mmCIF file of C-alpha atoms and ligand atoms in Angstrom:
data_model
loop_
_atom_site.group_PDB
_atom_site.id
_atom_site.type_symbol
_atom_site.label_atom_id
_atom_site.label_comp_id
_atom_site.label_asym_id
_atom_site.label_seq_id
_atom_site.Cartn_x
_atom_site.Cartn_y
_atom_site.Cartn_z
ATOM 1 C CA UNK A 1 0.000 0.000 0.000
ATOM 2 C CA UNK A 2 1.397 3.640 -0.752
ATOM 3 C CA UNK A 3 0.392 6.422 1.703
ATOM 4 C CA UNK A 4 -0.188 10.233 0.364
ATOM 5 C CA UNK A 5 -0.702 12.960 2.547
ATOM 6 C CA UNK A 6 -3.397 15.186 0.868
ATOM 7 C CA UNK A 7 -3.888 19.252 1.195
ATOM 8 C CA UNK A 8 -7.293 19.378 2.724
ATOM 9 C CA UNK A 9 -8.209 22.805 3.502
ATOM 10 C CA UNK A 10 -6.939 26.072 3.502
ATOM 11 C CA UNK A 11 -6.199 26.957 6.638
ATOM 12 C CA UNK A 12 -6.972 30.787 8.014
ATOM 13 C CA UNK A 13 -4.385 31.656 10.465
ATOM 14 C CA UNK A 14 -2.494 28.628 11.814
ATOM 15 C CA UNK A 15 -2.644 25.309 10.150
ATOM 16 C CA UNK A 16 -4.046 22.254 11.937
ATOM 17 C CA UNK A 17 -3.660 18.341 11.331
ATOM 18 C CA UNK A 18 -7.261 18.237 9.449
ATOM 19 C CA UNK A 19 -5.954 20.782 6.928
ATOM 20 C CA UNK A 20 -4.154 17.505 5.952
ATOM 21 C CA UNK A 21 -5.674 14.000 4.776
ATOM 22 C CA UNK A 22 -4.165 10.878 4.453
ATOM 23 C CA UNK A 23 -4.977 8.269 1.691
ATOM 24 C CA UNK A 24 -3.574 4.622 1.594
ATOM 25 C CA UNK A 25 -3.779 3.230 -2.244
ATOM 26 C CA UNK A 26 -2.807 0.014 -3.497
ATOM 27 C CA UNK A 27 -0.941 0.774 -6.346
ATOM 28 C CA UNK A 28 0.916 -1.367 -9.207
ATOM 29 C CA UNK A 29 3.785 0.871 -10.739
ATOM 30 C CA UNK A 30 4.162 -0.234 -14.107
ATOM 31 C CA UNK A 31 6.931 2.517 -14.882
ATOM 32 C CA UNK A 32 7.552 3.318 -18.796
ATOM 33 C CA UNK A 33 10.831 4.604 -20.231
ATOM 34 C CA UNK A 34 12.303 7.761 -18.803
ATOM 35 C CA UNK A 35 10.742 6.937 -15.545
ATOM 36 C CA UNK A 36 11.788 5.679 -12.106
ATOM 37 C CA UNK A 37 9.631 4.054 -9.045
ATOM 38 C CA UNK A 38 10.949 6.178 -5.786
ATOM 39 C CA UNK A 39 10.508 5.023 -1.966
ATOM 40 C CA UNK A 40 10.577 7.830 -0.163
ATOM 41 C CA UNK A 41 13.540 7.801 2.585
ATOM 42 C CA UNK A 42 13.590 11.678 4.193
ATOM 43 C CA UNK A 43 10.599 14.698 4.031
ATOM 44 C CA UNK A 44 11.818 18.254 4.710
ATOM 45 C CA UNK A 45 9.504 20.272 5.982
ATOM 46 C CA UNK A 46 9.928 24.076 5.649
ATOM 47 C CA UNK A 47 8.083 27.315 6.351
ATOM 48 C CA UNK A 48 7.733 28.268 3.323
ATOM 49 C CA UNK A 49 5.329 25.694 2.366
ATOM 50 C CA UNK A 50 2.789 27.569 4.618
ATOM 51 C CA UNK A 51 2.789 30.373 1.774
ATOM 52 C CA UNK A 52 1.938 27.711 -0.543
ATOM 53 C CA UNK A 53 -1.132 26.703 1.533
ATOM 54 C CA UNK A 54 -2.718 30.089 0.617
ATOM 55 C CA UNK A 55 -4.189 30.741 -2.384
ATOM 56 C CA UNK A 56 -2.108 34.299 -3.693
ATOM 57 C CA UNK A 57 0.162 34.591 -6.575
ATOM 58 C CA UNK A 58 3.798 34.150 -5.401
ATOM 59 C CA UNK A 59 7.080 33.000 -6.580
ATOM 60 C CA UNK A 60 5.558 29.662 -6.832
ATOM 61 C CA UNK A 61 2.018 28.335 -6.975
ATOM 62 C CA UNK A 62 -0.478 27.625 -4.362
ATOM 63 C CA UNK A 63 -0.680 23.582 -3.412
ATOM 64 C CA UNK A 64 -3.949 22.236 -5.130
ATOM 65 C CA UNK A 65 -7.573 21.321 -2.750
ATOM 66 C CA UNK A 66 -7.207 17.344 -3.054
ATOM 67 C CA UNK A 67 -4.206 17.046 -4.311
ATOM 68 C CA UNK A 68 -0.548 15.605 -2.821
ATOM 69 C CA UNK A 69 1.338 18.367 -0.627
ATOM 70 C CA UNK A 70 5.060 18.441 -2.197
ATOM 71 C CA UNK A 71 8.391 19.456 -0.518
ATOM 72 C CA UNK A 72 12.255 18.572 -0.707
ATOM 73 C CA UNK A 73 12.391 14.745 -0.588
ATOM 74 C CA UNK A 74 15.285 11.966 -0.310
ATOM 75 C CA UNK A 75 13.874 9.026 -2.088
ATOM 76 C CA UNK A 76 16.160 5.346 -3.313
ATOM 77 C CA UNK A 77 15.168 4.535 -7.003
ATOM 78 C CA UNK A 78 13.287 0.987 -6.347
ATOM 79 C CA UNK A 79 12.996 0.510 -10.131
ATOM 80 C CA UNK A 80 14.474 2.774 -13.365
ATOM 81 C CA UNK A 81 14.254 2.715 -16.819
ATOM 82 C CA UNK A 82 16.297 6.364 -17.024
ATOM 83 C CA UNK A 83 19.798 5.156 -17.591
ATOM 84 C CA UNK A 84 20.921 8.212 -15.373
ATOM 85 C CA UNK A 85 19.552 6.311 -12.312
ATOM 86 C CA UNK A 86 19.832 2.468 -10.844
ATOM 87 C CA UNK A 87 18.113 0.697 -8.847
ATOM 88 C CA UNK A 88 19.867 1.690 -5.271
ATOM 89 C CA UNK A 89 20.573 5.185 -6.193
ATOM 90 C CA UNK A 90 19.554 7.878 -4.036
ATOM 91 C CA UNK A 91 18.161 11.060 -5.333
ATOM 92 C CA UNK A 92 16.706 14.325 -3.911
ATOM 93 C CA UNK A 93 14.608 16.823 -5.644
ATOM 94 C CA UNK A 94 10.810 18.730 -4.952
ATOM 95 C CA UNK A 95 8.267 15.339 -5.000
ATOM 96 C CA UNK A 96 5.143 14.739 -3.384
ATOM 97 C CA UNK A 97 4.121 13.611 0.210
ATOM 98 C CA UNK A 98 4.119 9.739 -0.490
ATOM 99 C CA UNK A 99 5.970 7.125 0.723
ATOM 100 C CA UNK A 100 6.143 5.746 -2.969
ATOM 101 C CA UNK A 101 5.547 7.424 -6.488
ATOM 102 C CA UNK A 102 7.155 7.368 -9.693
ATOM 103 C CA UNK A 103 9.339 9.846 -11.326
ATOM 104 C CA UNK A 104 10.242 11.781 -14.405
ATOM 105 C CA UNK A 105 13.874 11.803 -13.365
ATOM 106 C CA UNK A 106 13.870 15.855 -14.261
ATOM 107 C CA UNK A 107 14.537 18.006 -11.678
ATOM 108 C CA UNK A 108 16.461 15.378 -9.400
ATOM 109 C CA UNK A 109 19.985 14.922 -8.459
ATOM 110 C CA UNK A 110 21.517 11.581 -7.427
ATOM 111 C CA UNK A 111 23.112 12.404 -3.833
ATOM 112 C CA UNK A 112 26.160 10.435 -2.566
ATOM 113 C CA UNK A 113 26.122 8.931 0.791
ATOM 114 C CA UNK A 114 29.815 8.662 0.716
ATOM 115 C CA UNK A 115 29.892 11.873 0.886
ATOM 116 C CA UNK A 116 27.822 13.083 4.039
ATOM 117 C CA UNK A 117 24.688 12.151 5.439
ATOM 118 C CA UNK A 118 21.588 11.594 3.302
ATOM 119 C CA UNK A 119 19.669 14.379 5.519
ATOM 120 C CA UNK A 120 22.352 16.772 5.007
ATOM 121 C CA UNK A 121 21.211 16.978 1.164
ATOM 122 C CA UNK A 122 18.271 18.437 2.409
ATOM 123 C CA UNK A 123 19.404 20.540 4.820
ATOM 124 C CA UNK A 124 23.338 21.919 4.161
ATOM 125 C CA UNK A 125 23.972 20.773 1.258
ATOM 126 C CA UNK A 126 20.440 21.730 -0.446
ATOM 127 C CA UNK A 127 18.136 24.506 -0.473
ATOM 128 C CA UNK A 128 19.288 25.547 3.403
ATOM 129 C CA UNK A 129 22.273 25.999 2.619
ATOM 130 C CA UNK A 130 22.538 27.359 -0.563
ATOM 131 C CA UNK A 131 19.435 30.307 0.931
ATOM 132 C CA UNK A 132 22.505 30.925 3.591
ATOM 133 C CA UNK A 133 25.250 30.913 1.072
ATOM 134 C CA UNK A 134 23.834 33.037 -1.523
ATOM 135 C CA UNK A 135 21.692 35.051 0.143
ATOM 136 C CA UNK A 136 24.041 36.254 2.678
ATOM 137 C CA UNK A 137 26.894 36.889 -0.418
ATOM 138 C CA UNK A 138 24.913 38.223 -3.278
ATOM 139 C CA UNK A 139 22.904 40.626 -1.132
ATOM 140 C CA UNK A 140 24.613 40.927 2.227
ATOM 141 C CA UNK A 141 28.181 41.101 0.261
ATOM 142 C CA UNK A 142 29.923 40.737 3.927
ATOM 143 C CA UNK A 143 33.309 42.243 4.392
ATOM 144 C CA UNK A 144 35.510 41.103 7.206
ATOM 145 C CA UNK A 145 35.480 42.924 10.422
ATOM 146 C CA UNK A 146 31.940 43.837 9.924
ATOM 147 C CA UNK A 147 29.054 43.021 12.187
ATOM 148 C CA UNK A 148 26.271 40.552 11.033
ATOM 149 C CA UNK A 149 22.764 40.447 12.897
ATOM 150 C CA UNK A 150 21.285 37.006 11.951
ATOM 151 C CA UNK A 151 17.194 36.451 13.207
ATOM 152 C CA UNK A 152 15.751 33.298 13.498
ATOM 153 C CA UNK A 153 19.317 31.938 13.907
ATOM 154 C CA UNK A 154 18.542 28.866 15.240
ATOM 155 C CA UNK A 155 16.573 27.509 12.443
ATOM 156 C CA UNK A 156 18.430 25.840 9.062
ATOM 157 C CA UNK A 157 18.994 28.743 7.436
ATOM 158 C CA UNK A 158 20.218 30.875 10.142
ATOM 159 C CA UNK A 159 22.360 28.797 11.820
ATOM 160 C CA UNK A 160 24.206 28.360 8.511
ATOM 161 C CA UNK A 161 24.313 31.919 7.954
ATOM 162 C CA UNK A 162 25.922 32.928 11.066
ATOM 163 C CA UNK A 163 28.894 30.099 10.546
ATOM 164 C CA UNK A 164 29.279 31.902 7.243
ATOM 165 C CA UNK A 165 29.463 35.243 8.762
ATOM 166 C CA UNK A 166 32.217 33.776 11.449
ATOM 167 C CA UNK A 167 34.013 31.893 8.466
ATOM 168 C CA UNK A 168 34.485 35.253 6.781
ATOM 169 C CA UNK A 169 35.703 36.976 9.388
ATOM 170 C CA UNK A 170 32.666 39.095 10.586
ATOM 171 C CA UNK A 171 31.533 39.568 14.275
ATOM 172 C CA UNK A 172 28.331 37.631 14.460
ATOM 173 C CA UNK A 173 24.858 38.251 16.412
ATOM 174 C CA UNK A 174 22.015 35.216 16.612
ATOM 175 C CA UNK A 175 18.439 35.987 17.461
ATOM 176 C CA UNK A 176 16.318 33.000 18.865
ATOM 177 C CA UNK A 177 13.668 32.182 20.999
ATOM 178 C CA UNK A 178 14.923 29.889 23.513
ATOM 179 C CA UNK A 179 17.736 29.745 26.715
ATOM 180 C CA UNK A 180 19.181 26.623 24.915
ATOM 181 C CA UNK A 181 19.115 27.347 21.420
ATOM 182 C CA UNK A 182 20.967 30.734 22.645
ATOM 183 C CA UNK A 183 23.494 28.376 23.939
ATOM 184 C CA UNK A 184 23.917 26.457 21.271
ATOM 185 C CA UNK A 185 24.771 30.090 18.110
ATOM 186 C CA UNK A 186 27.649 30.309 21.203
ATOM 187 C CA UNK A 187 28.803 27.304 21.835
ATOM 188 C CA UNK A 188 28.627 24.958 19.067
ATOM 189 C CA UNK A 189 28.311 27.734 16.008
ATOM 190 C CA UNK A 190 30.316 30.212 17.180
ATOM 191 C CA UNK A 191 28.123 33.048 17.040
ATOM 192 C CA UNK A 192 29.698 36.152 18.960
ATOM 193 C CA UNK A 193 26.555 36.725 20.735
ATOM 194 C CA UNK A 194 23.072 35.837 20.939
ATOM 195 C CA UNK A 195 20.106 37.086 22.211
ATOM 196 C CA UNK A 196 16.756 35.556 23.580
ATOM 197 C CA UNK A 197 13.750 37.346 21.651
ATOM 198 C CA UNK A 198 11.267 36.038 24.114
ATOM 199 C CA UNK A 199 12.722 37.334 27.297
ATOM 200 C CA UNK A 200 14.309 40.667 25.876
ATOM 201 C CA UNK A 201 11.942 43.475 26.992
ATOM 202 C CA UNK A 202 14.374 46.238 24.919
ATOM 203 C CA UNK A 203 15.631 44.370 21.701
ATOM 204 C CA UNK A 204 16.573 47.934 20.066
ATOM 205 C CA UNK A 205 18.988 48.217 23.122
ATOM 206 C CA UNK A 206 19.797 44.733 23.218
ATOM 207 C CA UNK A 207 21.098 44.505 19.688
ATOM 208 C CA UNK A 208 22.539 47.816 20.428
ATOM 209 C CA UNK A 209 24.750 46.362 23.621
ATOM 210 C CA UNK A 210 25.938 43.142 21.550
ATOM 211 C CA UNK A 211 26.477 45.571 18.425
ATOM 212 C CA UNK A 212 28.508 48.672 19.677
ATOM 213 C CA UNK A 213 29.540 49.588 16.438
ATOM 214 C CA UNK A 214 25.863 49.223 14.827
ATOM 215 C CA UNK A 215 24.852 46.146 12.220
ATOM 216 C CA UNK A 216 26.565 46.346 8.575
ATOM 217 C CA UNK A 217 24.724 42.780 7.575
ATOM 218 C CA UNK A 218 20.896 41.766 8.514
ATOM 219 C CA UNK A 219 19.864 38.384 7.213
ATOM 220 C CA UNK A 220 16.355 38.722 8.292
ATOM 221 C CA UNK A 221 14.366 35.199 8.461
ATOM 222 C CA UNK A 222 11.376 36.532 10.337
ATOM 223 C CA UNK A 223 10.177 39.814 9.990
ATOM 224 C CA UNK A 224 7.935 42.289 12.349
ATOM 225 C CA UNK A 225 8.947 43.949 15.678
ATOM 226 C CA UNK A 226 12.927 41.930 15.653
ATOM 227 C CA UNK A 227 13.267 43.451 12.783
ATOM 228 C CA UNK A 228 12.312 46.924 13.356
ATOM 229 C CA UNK A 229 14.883 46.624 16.406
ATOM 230 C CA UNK A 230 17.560 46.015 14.348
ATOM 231 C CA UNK A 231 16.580 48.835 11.892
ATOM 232 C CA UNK A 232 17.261 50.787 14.337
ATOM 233 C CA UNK A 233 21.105 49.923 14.824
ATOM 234 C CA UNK A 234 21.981 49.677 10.816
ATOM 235 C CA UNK A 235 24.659 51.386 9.807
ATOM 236 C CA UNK A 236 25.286 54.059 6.817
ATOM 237 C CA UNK A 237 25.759 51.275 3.311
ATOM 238 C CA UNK A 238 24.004 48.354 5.622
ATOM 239 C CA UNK A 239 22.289 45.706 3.300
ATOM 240 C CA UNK A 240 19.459 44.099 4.658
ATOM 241 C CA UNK A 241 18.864 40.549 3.443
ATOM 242 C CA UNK A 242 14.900 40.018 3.116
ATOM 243 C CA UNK A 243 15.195 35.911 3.540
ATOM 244 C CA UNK A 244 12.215 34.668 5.253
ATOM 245 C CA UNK A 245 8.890 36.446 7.526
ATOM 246 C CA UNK A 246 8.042 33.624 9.763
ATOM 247 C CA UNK A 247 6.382 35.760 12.343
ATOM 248 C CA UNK A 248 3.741 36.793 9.999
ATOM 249 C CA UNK A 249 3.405 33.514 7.759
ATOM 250 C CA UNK A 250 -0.002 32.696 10.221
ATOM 251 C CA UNK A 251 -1.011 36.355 10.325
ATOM 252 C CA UNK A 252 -4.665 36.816 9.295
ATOM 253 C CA UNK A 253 -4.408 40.627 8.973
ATOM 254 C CA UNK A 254 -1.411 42.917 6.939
ATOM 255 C CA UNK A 255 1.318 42.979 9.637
ATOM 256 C CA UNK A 256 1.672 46.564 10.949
ATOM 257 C CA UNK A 257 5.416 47.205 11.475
ATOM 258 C CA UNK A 258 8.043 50.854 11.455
ATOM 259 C CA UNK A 259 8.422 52.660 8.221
ATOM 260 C CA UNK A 260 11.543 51.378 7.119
ATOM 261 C CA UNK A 261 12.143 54.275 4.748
ATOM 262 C CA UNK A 262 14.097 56.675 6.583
ATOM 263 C CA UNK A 263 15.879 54.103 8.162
ATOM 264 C CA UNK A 264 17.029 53.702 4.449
ATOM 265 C CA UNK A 265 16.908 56.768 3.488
ATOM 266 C CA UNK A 266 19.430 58.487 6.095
ATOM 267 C CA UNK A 267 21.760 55.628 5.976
ATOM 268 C CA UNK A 268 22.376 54.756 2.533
ATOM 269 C CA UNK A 269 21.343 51.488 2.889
ATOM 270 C CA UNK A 270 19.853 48.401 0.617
ATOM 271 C CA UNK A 271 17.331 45.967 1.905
ATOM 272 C CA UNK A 272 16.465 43.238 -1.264
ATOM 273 C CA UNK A 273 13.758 40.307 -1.432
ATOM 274 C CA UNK A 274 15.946 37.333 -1.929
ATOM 275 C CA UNK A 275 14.527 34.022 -3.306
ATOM 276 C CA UNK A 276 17.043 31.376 -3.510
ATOM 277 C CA UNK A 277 15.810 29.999 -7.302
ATOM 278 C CA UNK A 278 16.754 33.228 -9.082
ATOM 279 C CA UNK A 279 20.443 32.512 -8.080
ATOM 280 C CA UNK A 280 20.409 28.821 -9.857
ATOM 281 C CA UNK A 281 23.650 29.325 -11.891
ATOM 282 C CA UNK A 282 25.437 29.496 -8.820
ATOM 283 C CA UNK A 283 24.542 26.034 -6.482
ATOM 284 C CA UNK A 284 27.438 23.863 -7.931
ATOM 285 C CA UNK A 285 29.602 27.083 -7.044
ATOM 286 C CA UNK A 286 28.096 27.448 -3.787
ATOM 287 C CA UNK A 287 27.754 23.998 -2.733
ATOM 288 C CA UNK A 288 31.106 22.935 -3.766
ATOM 289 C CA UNK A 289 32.232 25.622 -1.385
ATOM 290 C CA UNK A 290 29.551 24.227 1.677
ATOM 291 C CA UNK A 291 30.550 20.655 1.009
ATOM 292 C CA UNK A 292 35.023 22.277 1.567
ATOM 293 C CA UNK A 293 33.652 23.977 4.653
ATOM 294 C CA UNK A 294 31.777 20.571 6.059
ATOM 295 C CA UNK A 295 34.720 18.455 4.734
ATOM 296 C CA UNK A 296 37.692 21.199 6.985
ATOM 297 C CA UNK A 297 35.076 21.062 9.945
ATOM 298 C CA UNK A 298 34.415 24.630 9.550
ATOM 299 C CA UNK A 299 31.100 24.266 9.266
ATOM 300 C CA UNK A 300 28.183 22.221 11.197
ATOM 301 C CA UNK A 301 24.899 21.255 11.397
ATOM 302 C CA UNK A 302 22.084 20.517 13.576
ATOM 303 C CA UNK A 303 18.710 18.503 12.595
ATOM 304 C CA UNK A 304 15.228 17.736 14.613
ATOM 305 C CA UNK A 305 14.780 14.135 12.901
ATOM 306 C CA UNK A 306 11.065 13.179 13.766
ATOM 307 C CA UNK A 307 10.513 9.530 12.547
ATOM 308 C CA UNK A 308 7.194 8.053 10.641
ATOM 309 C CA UNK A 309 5.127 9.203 7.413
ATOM 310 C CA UNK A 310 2.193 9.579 10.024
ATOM 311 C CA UNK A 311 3.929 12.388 11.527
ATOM 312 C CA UNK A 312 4.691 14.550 8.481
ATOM 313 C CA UNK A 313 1.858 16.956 9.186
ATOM 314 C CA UNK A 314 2.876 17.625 12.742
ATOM 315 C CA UNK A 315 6.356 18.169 12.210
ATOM 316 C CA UNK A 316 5.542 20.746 9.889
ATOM 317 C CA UNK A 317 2.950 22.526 12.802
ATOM 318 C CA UNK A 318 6.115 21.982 15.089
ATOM 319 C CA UNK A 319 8.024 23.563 12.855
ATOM 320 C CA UNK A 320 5.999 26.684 12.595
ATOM 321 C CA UNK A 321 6.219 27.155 16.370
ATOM 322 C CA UNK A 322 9.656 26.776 16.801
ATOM 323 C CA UNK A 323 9.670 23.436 18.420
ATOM 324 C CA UNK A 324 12.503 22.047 16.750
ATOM 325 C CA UNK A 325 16.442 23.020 16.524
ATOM 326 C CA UNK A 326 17.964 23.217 13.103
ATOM 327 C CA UNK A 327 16.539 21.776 9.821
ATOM 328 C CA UNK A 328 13.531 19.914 10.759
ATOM 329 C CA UNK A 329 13.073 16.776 8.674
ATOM 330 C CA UNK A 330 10.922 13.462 8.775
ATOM 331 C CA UNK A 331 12.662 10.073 8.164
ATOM 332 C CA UNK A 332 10.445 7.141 6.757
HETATM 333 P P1 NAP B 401 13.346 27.150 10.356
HETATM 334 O O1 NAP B 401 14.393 26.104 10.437
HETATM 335 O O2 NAP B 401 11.945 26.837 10.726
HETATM 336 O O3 NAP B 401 13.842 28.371 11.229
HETATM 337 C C1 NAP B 401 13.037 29.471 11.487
HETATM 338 C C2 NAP B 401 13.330 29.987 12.882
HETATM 339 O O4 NAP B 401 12.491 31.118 13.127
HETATM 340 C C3 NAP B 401 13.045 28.967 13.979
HETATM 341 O O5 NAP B 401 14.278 28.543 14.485
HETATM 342 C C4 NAP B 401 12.177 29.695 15.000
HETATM 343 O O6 NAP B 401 12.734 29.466 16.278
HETATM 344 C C5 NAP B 401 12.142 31.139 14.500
HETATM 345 N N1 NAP B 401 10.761 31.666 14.630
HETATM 346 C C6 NAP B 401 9.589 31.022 14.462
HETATM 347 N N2 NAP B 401 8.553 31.850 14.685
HETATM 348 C C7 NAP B 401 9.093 33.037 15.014
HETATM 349 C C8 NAP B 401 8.554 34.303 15.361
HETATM 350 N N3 NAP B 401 7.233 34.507 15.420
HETATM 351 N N4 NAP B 401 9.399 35.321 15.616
HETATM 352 C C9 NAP B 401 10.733 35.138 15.564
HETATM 353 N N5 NAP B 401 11.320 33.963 15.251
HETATM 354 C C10 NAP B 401 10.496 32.926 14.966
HETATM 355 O O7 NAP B 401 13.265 27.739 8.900
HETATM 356 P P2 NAP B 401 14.424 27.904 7.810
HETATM 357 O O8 NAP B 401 14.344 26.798 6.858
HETATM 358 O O9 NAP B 401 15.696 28.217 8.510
HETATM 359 O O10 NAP B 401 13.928 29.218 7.072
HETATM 360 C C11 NAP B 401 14.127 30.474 7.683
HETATM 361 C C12 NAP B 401 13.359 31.533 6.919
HETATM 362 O O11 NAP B 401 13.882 31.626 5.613
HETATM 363 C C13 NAP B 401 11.881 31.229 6.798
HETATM 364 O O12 NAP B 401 11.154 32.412 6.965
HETATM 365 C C14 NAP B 401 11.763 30.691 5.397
HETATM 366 O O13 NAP B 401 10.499 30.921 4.861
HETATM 367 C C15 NAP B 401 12.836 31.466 4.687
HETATM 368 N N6 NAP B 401 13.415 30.847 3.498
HETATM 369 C C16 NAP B 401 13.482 31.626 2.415
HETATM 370 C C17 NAP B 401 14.060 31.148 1.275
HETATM 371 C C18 NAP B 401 14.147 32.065 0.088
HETATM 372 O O14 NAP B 401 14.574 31.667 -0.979
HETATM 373 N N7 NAP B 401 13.757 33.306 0.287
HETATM 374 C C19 NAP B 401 14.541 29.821 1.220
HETATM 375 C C20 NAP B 401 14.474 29.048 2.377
HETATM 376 C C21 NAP B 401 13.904 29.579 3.521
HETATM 377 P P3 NAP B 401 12.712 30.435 17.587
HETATM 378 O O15 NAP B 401 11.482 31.285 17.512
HETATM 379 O O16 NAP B 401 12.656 29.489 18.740
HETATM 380 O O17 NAP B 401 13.983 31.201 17.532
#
């Protein structure tokens, strides 16, 4: 029997499990030339799927009523009759939420296991990393000695962003929501400093303490009132990084937040959209360089690992809270 997980409804604020239905079909997979029969071995979920559950034009389209939710998937070709796969192979690319389907093989990349860790294709070696990479160097364009302010730095993206920031020689701030994931930017990422969001009554004056010498780089990853306290320390030429708006993904009404234009305005300074799939010419360039980094130790990784198809759906909810550390992923 192969299991799909369904989009159900469209949910109006936060999601819940019954936006989400499971199906159970008994299928045969006769698979015709070009094609391949996947079993699905890791599920990434990611926040930006909760854009997708709405139905507004963005940079990609809304998920369908009825039809399979899709994310970044691991899968091992069970069967191929593409002679860039074999049987055995392990690819990863966007498929849908079912434990088995089958495959054009466009779109997906065979992933070595030699290499690192199947879930780090997912997570530092895919789409995480390569947001970090290139939307820290193409926008934020860090110089050494400067100082980096990096929010929601405990999730994937963040926590690879700040590494980056240390790598290149910048001083390096972390914003995150809990006492141990503050502990863990210092200790095991190397972040400079690191503030608690939820138990900082004054973040302007917080960010201004860790950042004496006011914020060059701002990889922002959640939007409203963290970052209008960090506008509020950017220096003259900052660039602000527009990566990610978590804290308004489940917001029902248009988030109110500062003007940001004379921020801009008396400081000379560039804040940019970023959107990882305009920058596609450069992944071998930029993952080549994460995979050196991973290789010399300079860079690490944490993942929340939830096992069981069942739990897909809650994993992504999780997710959306903040219950997790690192790239959140679901291994069948
Ligand atoms: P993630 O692993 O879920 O990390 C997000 C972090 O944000 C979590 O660690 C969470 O932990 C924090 N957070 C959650 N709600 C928050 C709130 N209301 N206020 C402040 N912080 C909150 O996600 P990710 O994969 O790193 O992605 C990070 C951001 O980048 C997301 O907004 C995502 O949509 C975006 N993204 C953009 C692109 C692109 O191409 N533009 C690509 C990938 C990801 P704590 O609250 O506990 O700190």
């Amino acid at each position: 029997m192969t299991q799909s997980i369904l989009f159900k409804n469209r949910p109006i604020g936060k999601p819940k499990l019954s936006d989400f239905e499971f199906i159970k079909e008994d299928n045969d997979f006769n698979i015709k030339q070009d094609e391949l029969l996947l079993e699905t071995t890791y599920v990434s979920v990611d926040p930006y799927l909760r854009g997708r559950m709405n139905d507004a034009k963005s940079y990609i389209p809304p998920f369908e009523l009825g039809k399979p939710i899709s994310s970044g998937i691991i899968a091992k070709v069970m069967a191929s009759k593409d002679e860039k796969f074999k049987v055995g192979d392990f690819v990863s690319g966007r498929l849908d939420w079912k434990t088995r389907q089958i495959s054009k093989g466009d779109g997906l990349l065979k992933v070595d296991e030699e290499k690192a860790k199947l879930s780090a294709y997912l997570g530092v070696l895919g789409l995480t990393g390569l947001t970090a990479y290139l939307g820290l160097n193409e926008i934020g364009k860090p110089k050494q000695g400067e100082t980096l302010v990096v929010s929601g730095a405990a999730g994937a993206v963040g926590s690879v962003v700040g590494q980056i920031g240390k790598i290149l020689g910048l001083t390096v701030i972390g914003i995150a929501g809990t006492d141990e994931k503050i502990k863990m930017l210092t200790s095991e990422f190397g972040f400079d400093h690191a503030i608690n969001y939820k138990t900082t009554k004054d973040m302007k004056a917080a960010i201004k303490t860790a950042a004496p010498n006011g914020v060059d780089v701002y990889f922002d990853n959640v939007g409203g009132p963290i970052s209008d306290a960090v506008l509020f320390n950017i220096n003259q030429f900052a660039r602000l990084v527009i990566c990610g708006a978590i804290s308004v993904y489940n917001s029902t009404e248009i988030p109110h937040s500062v003007s940001v234009q004379p921020f801009l305005i008396k400081n000379s300074a560039l804040m940019q959209g970023f959107i990882v799939s305009n920058y596609t010419e450069k992944f071998p360039e930029a993952i080549n360089q994460l995979a050196r980094w991973l290789q010399e130790g300079k860079l690490t990784y944490t993942e929340t690992i939830v096992e069981g198809f069942e739990n897909i759906p809650q994993a992504f909810l999780d997710l959306l809270e903040g219950k997790k550390k690192g790239k959140m992923l679901v291994e069948i």
